[in-house]
Amino acid sequence: MSDALEEEFDDFPPRRSRRARILLFSLLGLIIAFFLVTLFASIYTDRLWYGSVGYANVYDKMLWTRIGLFFGFGLLMALSVAANMVIAYRARPFHRPDSPEQTGLDRYRDAVAPIRTLLLVSVAGVIGLFGGVAANGKWRGFLLWANRESFHTADPYFHKDVGFYVFTLPWLHFVVGFVIAVLVLSALTAIVVHYLYGGIRLQATNDRMSTTATIQLSILGGLALLAKAVGYYLDRFDLVTGSGSVATGMGYTDQHTLLPARNILIGVALICALLFFVTAWRRIWLLPGVGISLLVVTSILLGLIWPAFVQHFQVDPNRQDKEASYISSNIDATRRAYDLSSIKQVKQKAAPATPASVQTLIDQTTSVPVVDPSLIAGAFQQTQAVYGYYGVGPVLDVDHYPIDNVDRAVVIGARELDQGGINSTDQNWSNLHTIYTHGSGVIAAFGNQRPPDNSAESQQIQWAQGQDPGQDSLEKATGPFENGIYFGEGSPSYSIVGKAPGAQDSEIDLNSNGAQDRTTYDGGGGVGVGGFFHKLMYAIKFGDANFLLSSRVGPDSRVLYYRNPTQRVEKVAPWLTLDGDVYPVVEGGHILWVLDGYTTTDQYPQSERDSFSDMTSDVVNRSPGVRTLPTDQINYIRNAVKATVDAYTGKVTLYAWDDTDPILQAWRSAFPGTVLDRDQIPSDLLPHLRYPEDMFKVQRFQYARYHVTDANDFFNANLQWQVSPDAVAKEQNQAPIRMFTPDPATGDETWSLTSSYVPNNKTNLAGFVTAASDPTTADYGTITVEEPLSDNLPGPAQAYSQLVSDPQITRKTQSFRLGDATPQYGNVVSVPLGSGLMYVVPVYATRQQTSSSSYLTLRYVMVSYGTRVGIGDTLVDAITDMTGTTPPPDTGNGNGNNGGPHHQVKGAMAKAHALLERAQADFAAADQALAEGKGAEWVRLSHRARVEVAKALNLLK
């Protein structure tokens, strides 16, 4: 009885083991099937999407290129590994000496025998899979190499065209590295097979390796060393793109030690390869062992010790003289790669601050946007969003439109759908994906906060496009346009649109009167999901069974997805680096999103390599755009493409902007027909294209150092600048400002992108930078740096520091620090005058209204002009305090025309007093607006008051 039970229990585990194996394989099969179905659904729906936007050729080219690289390189690696394993197995010795080592291996040979073929296929397949994945990720490099172009510029050391470094060298490095990996993995797997079947006997006293194993492994080793010699040859060219001791590129130590060392290592590697091949004939491993040792020792001596010795004892004591020619080469290459050579550097014209000259300058800058796009979003949201489920981005955009025959700057934002504003009880699948599907129209305010006729009398914020009657100046200027925003920065991940014939409209919309309405999308965008197969594919793609279950997905339904403009351009042009600032434009009856696309590389010889994120970082802190390089480092950039995305139809259009760029030419060859010529840009769109912000940031960052063209001055770094820090957030760079600026030569207003420089680690003004941004003019893209005539002009941060640390001002502000009010300093405002800048800083008191709310009240105004500062309860008091003067008395004397000097002075004084009284009233109104939470109104009134103060100040001189 007990024996029977024991046999039953002995048999039980194997039966359970078989069931477990069946279950395991079934589960594994389900996982593989799920993976394959999901992969197919992703590929199939992506192919449908590319077809819907007219870029199916892009997807097909990418797909087949990646498939070709995956299978081509994967099979090469798999077949090489498999072939060498088969060779090692077939060359196994049939008679193995009897030894404990071989006896122990017999068990493994017996275990492998039944699954030998499966094991061969599995090992080769897995290794080939990794090789295919590695090659698949290099599709961009392959296409660039296959469509390479010439830069028509050669490096100064190897005299190779720049295109060799950008297009050819990276691909050759990958191929050589892949070949070495194939040979090494083949050798390793062959060693395992030889050892398993007795071709390699580690415990034998002699004949530890069979003749066949010796021949096979020595040939593989020799081939690997030949490939390594090619690698050393290619490594020579990396010296002009490597990180040098002073600057990117070739340096003295590189040219005089590393370059000869790599030439020597080529010879050593070839000798080692020859010794391996000799071993296949002589079957003596002593020679290749000596060769490998020689290669290692040579690499250490020539690659590490010798360069360190030369650097320490020859270069460092005389670095400036030794590195001068290499610094010059770096300067020239960097200025070419970042397009800095065309930047104009001029001195500011001397202009006395007379009432006439200052008034002229003020008149020229009255249309400058004074609304901070990063601060006024709240006013747009509160006054023009209409419903809680609409909103605008946190940072608005600035553009310009001809309104009433005057080019006006406007702050503009798209009224996009914000599903977070829908009541939580209403956030169901039907509402989120079929009812609330899109935004509606744009909101725009005049940048100078003047009404449509550009007068200065209005007390309210002036809307160029809004929901109230009369707020349609933008639409009058551009003509009627489609308001639906189905593709935007805030659009949902996907929406299902369309209806059956005769059915009622169901999508929430906003009509021209600001009332809720219903509509149905008919823009032609998206992909049809009427059939069962498409429903199934999208249910798998989005992980949502409602595609199959909901009655709202009907025969005429279409699914909109990949809706963010940046995402859409990234998919149709995956080779572009995209600007972080995407902005809306009203053109041709539609709202278009405009994006700037860059071609970048980190392989431009001798050009300085820096972090793209560091170069474009500033106080606004926008989200970065799409990057295509594997690292954040670049040393070449061109604004190659302007792209548009129709907010209603989703249509993506790419226009070649810098068609002389060789990288763009290569990509146009790789994807023919995807990028249109520059002359195909619509004439109505052209004025709204602009100098890109990230490109400007990169150039201003590099020009801060590379405006110095003398190698000795560059090395000493005594003339370097830096981007002006933000006056309040000093640890961050100043954000560029788009505005109309007077041309230094003609005085005419030009649409520009502006910034400023200060000397390195100092705060006085070093230069004012403007980039002409109107593409309809011949000056587009011209960057001008105006240097001040005096080195003593303070920069924004210095003026701010002078004000808050001045003893007189400190005594004034200390009086209310003791109470319940907390002082808070406003933004530093620059008022340009003919002979310098005047800075105005309001001082607010924070008063706690309740435990959860507070408000600001204007307590003082601080002013700084040159070295003079002042503070007062009002702006008039502050100016009087700064100048230390009182209005001149009426002397009663007069002679000459127009009443004589007496009447001219009296008239000027009267005008000045009137202006100051108006300014004081405007500041009081601004204070009230701020207390009521009307940020936009505060900005408008404060700006108008500052203009009035500037006029009064010059009249008092």
Short mmCIF file of C-alpha atoms in Angstrom, two decimals, residues 445-620:
data_model
loop_
_atom_site.label_atom_id
_atom_site.label_comp_id
_atom_site.label_asym_id
_atom_site.label_seq_id
_atom_site.Cartn_x
_atom_site.Cartn_y
_atom_site.Cartn_z
CA ALA A 445 -4.87 92.39 -28.35
CA PHE A 446 -2.98 95.34 -29.78
CA GLY A 447 0.54 95.14 -28.48
CA ASN A 448 0.84 98.85 -27.74
CA GLN A 449 -2.58 98.83 -26.07
CA ARG A 450 -3.97 101.48 -28.37
CA PRO A 451 -7.31 101.22 -30.17
CA PRO A 452 -7.63 100.25 -33.85
CA ASP A 453 -7.03 103.85 -34.99
CA ASN A 454 -3.74 103.83 -33.02
CA SER A 455 -4.72 106.82 -30.89
CA ALA A 456 -3.75 107.13 -27.24
CA GLU A 457 -7.03 108.15 -25.66
CA SER A 458 -8.49 104.76 -24.73
CA GLN A 459 -8.50 103.73 -21.06
CA GLN A 460 -9.36 100.09 -21.69
CA ILE A 461 -7.40 97.19 -23.13
CA GLN A 462 -7.94 97.15 -26.87
CA TRP A 463 -8.79 93.85 -28.51
CA ALA A 464 -7.84 93.23 -32.08
CA GLN A 465 -9.92 90.05 -32.08
CA GLY A 466 -12.41 89.12 -29.42
CA GLN A 467 -15.98 88.08 -28.81
CA ASP A 468 -17.60 91.45 -28.16
CA PRO A 469 -19.02 93.64 -30.96
CA GLY A 470 -16.37 95.76 -32.63
CA GLN A 471 -13.52 93.46 -31.60
CA ASP A 472 -12.85 92.25 -35.12
CA SER A 473 -10.07 94.47 -36.47
CA LEU A 474 -7.94 91.42 -37.20
CA GLU A 475 -10.69 89.71 -39.15
CA LYS A 476 -11.33 92.87 -41.14
CA ALA A 477 -7.66 93.02 -42.04
CA THR A 478 -7.30 89.36 -43.00
CA GLY A 479 -10.80 88.58 -44.21
CA PRO A 480 -13.13 85.96 -42.68
CA PHE A 481 -11.40 82.80 -41.51
CA GLU A 482 -12.31 79.34 -40.28
CA ASN A 483 -12.46 79.38 -36.47
CA GLY A 484 -12.34 75.66 -35.74
CA ILE A 485 -9.09 74.53 -34.07
CA TYR A 486 -9.08 70.77 -34.36
CA PHE A 487 -5.30 70.60 -34.40
CA GLY A 488 -3.51 72.58 -31.72
CA GLU A 489 -1.06 72.52 -28.85
CA GLY A 490 -3.82 71.66 -26.37
CA SER A 491 -5.91 69.28 -28.49
CA PRO A 492 -6.99 65.92 -26.98
CA SER A 493 -5.07 62.78 -27.91
CA TYR A 494 -7.86 61.73 -30.27
CA SER A 495 -11.39 62.76 -31.24
CA ILE A 496 -14.02 61.01 -33.34
CA VAL A 497 -15.85 63.36 -35.69
CA GLY A 498 -18.40 63.10 -38.46
CA LYS A 499 -22.07 62.16 -38.55
CA ALA A 500 -24.48 60.10 -40.57
CA PRO A 501 -26.47 61.90 -43.31
CA GLY A 502 -29.45 63.69 -41.79
CA ALA A 503 -28.19 63.40 -38.22
CA GLN A 504 -27.92 66.45 -35.97
CA ASP A 505 -24.68 68.25 -35.26
CA SER A 506 -23.22 67.12 -31.95
CA GLU A 507 -19.83 68.83 -31.48
CA ILE A 508 -19.74 71.81 -29.11
CA ASP A 509 -18.77 75.02 -30.91
CA LEU A 510 -18.67 78.77 -30.31
CA ASN A 511 -20.53 81.06 -32.70
CA SER A 512 -19.58 84.61 -33.66
CA ASN A 513 -21.77 86.03 -30.89
CA GLY A 514 -19.96 84.09 -28.18
CA ALA A 515 -22.83 81.67 -27.64
CA GLN A 516 -22.57 77.90 -27.50
CA ASP A 517 -23.45 76.20 -30.75
CA ARG A 518 -23.22 72.79 -32.42
CA THR A 519 -21.26 71.79 -35.49
CA THR A 520 -19.83 68.83 -37.39
CA TYR A 521 -16.27 68.64 -38.67
CA ASP A 522 -15.95 68.62 -42.44
CA GLY A 523 -12.29 69.54 -42.89
CA GLY A 524 -11.28 66.25 -44.47
CA GLY A 525 -8.60 65.50 -41.92
CA GLY A 526 -8.15 62.31 -39.98
CA VAL A 527 -8.73 58.67 -40.95
CA GLY A 528 -12.06 56.95 -41.60
CA VAL A 529 -13.06 54.40 -38.95
CA GLY A 530 -16.38 53.26 -40.40
CA GLY A 531 -15.32 49.67 -41.13
CA PHE A 532 -14.98 46.95 -38.51
CA PHE A 533 -11.31 46.30 -39.26
CA HIS A 534 -10.37 49.96 -38.79
CA LYS A 535 -12.39 50.09 -35.58
CA LEU A 536 -10.52 47.04 -34.32
CA MET A 537 -7.12 48.47 -35.23
CA TYR A 538 -7.80 51.78 -33.48
CA ALA A 539 -9.32 50.03 -30.47
CA ILE A 540 -6.00 48.19 -30.13
CA LYS A 541 -3.92 51.30 -30.82
CA PHE A 542 -5.63 53.46 -28.20
CA GLY A 543 -6.53 50.60 -25.86
CA ASP A 544 -10.18 51.64 -25.99
CA ALA A 545 -13.00 49.17 -26.71
CA ASN A 546 -15.47 52.04 -27.31
CA PHE A 547 -14.32 52.12 -30.93
CA LEU A 548 -16.14 48.80 -31.28
CA LEU A 549 -18.96 49.35 -28.78
CA SER A 550 -20.08 52.98 -29.08
CA SER A 551 -22.86 53.95 -31.47
CA ARG A 552 -21.10 57.32 -32.00
CA VAL A 553 -18.50 55.57 -34.14
CA GLY A 554 -20.53 55.25 -37.31
CA PRO A 555 -19.94 54.59 -41.01
CA ASP A 556 -19.01 58.24 -41.67
CA SER A 557 -16.84 58.74 -38.59
CA ARG A 558 -13.22 59.85 -38.76
CA VAL A 559 -10.60 59.75 -36.03
CA LEU A 560 -8.29 62.71 -35.52
CA TYR A 561 -5.00 61.93 -33.77
CA TYR A 562 -1.39 63.14 -33.66
CA ARG A 563 -2.92 66.61 -33.33
CA ASN A 564 -0.19 68.70 -31.78
CA PRO A 565 1.46 70.82 -34.54
CA THR A 566 4.94 69.94 -33.31
CA GLN A 567 4.09 66.26 -33.28
CA ARG A 568 2.69 66.39 -36.83
CA VAL A 569 5.75 68.12 -38.26
CA GLU A 570 8.06 65.78 -36.34
CA LYS A 571 6.39 62.79 -37.96
CA VAL A 572 6.49 64.04 -41.56
CA ALA A 573 10.01 65.50 -41.16
CA PRO A 574 11.72 63.32 -38.52
CA TRP A 575 15.08 64.79 -39.48
CA LEU A 576 14.28 68.31 -38.27
CA THR A 577 15.07 69.90 -34.92
CA LEU A 578 12.04 72.08 -34.14
CA ASP A 579 11.86 75.47 -32.44
CA GLY A 580 10.13 75.57 -29.07
CA ASP A 581 7.94 78.54 -30.05
CA VAL A 582 4.96 77.47 -32.19
CA TYR A 583 2.74 80.43 -33.08
CA PRO A 584 -0.66 80.91 -34.79
CA VAL A 585 -1.12 82.98 -37.94
CA VAL A 586 -4.37 83.98 -39.63
CA GLU A 587 -3.85 83.59 -43.37
CA GLY A 588 -5.86 82.56 -46.41
CA GLY A 589 -9.11 82.04 -44.53
CA HIS A 590 -7.54 79.66 -42.01
CA ILE A 591 -5.60 79.63 -38.77
CA LEU A 592 -2.16 78.18 -39.39
CA TRP A 593 0.41 77.06 -36.88
CA VAL A 594 3.90 78.11 -37.96
CA LEU A 595 7.01 76.22 -36.88
CA ASP A 596 10.69 76.77 -37.58
CA GLY A 597 12.75 73.71 -38.40
CA TYR A 598 16.52 73.44 -38.06
CA THR A 599 19.13 71.17 -39.50
CA THR A 600 21.83 70.54 -36.92
CA THR A 601 24.91 68.41 -36.47
CA ASP A 602 27.67 67.96 -33.93
CA GLN A 603 30.24 66.93 -36.55
CA TYR A 604 31.25 70.25 -38.14
CA PRO A 605 35.08 70.24 -37.97
CA GLN A 606 36.70 72.77 -35.61
CA SER A 607 33.38 74.41 -34.69
CA GLU A 608 32.60 74.91 -31.00
CA ARG A 609 30.20 72.33 -29.60
CA ASP A 610 27.71 73.37 -26.91
CA SER A 611 24.46 72.22 -25.35
CA PHE A 612 21.42 73.29 -27.33
CA SER A 613 19.38 73.44 -24.12
CA ASP A 614 21.91 75.70 -22.40
CA MET A 615 22.13 78.03 -25.37
CA THR A 616 18.34 78.44 -25.66
CA SER A 617 17.49 78.64 -21.95
CA ASP A 618 16.06 81.93 -20.65
CA VAL A 619 13.65 83.35 -18.08
CA VAL A 620 10.52 82.47 -20.12
#
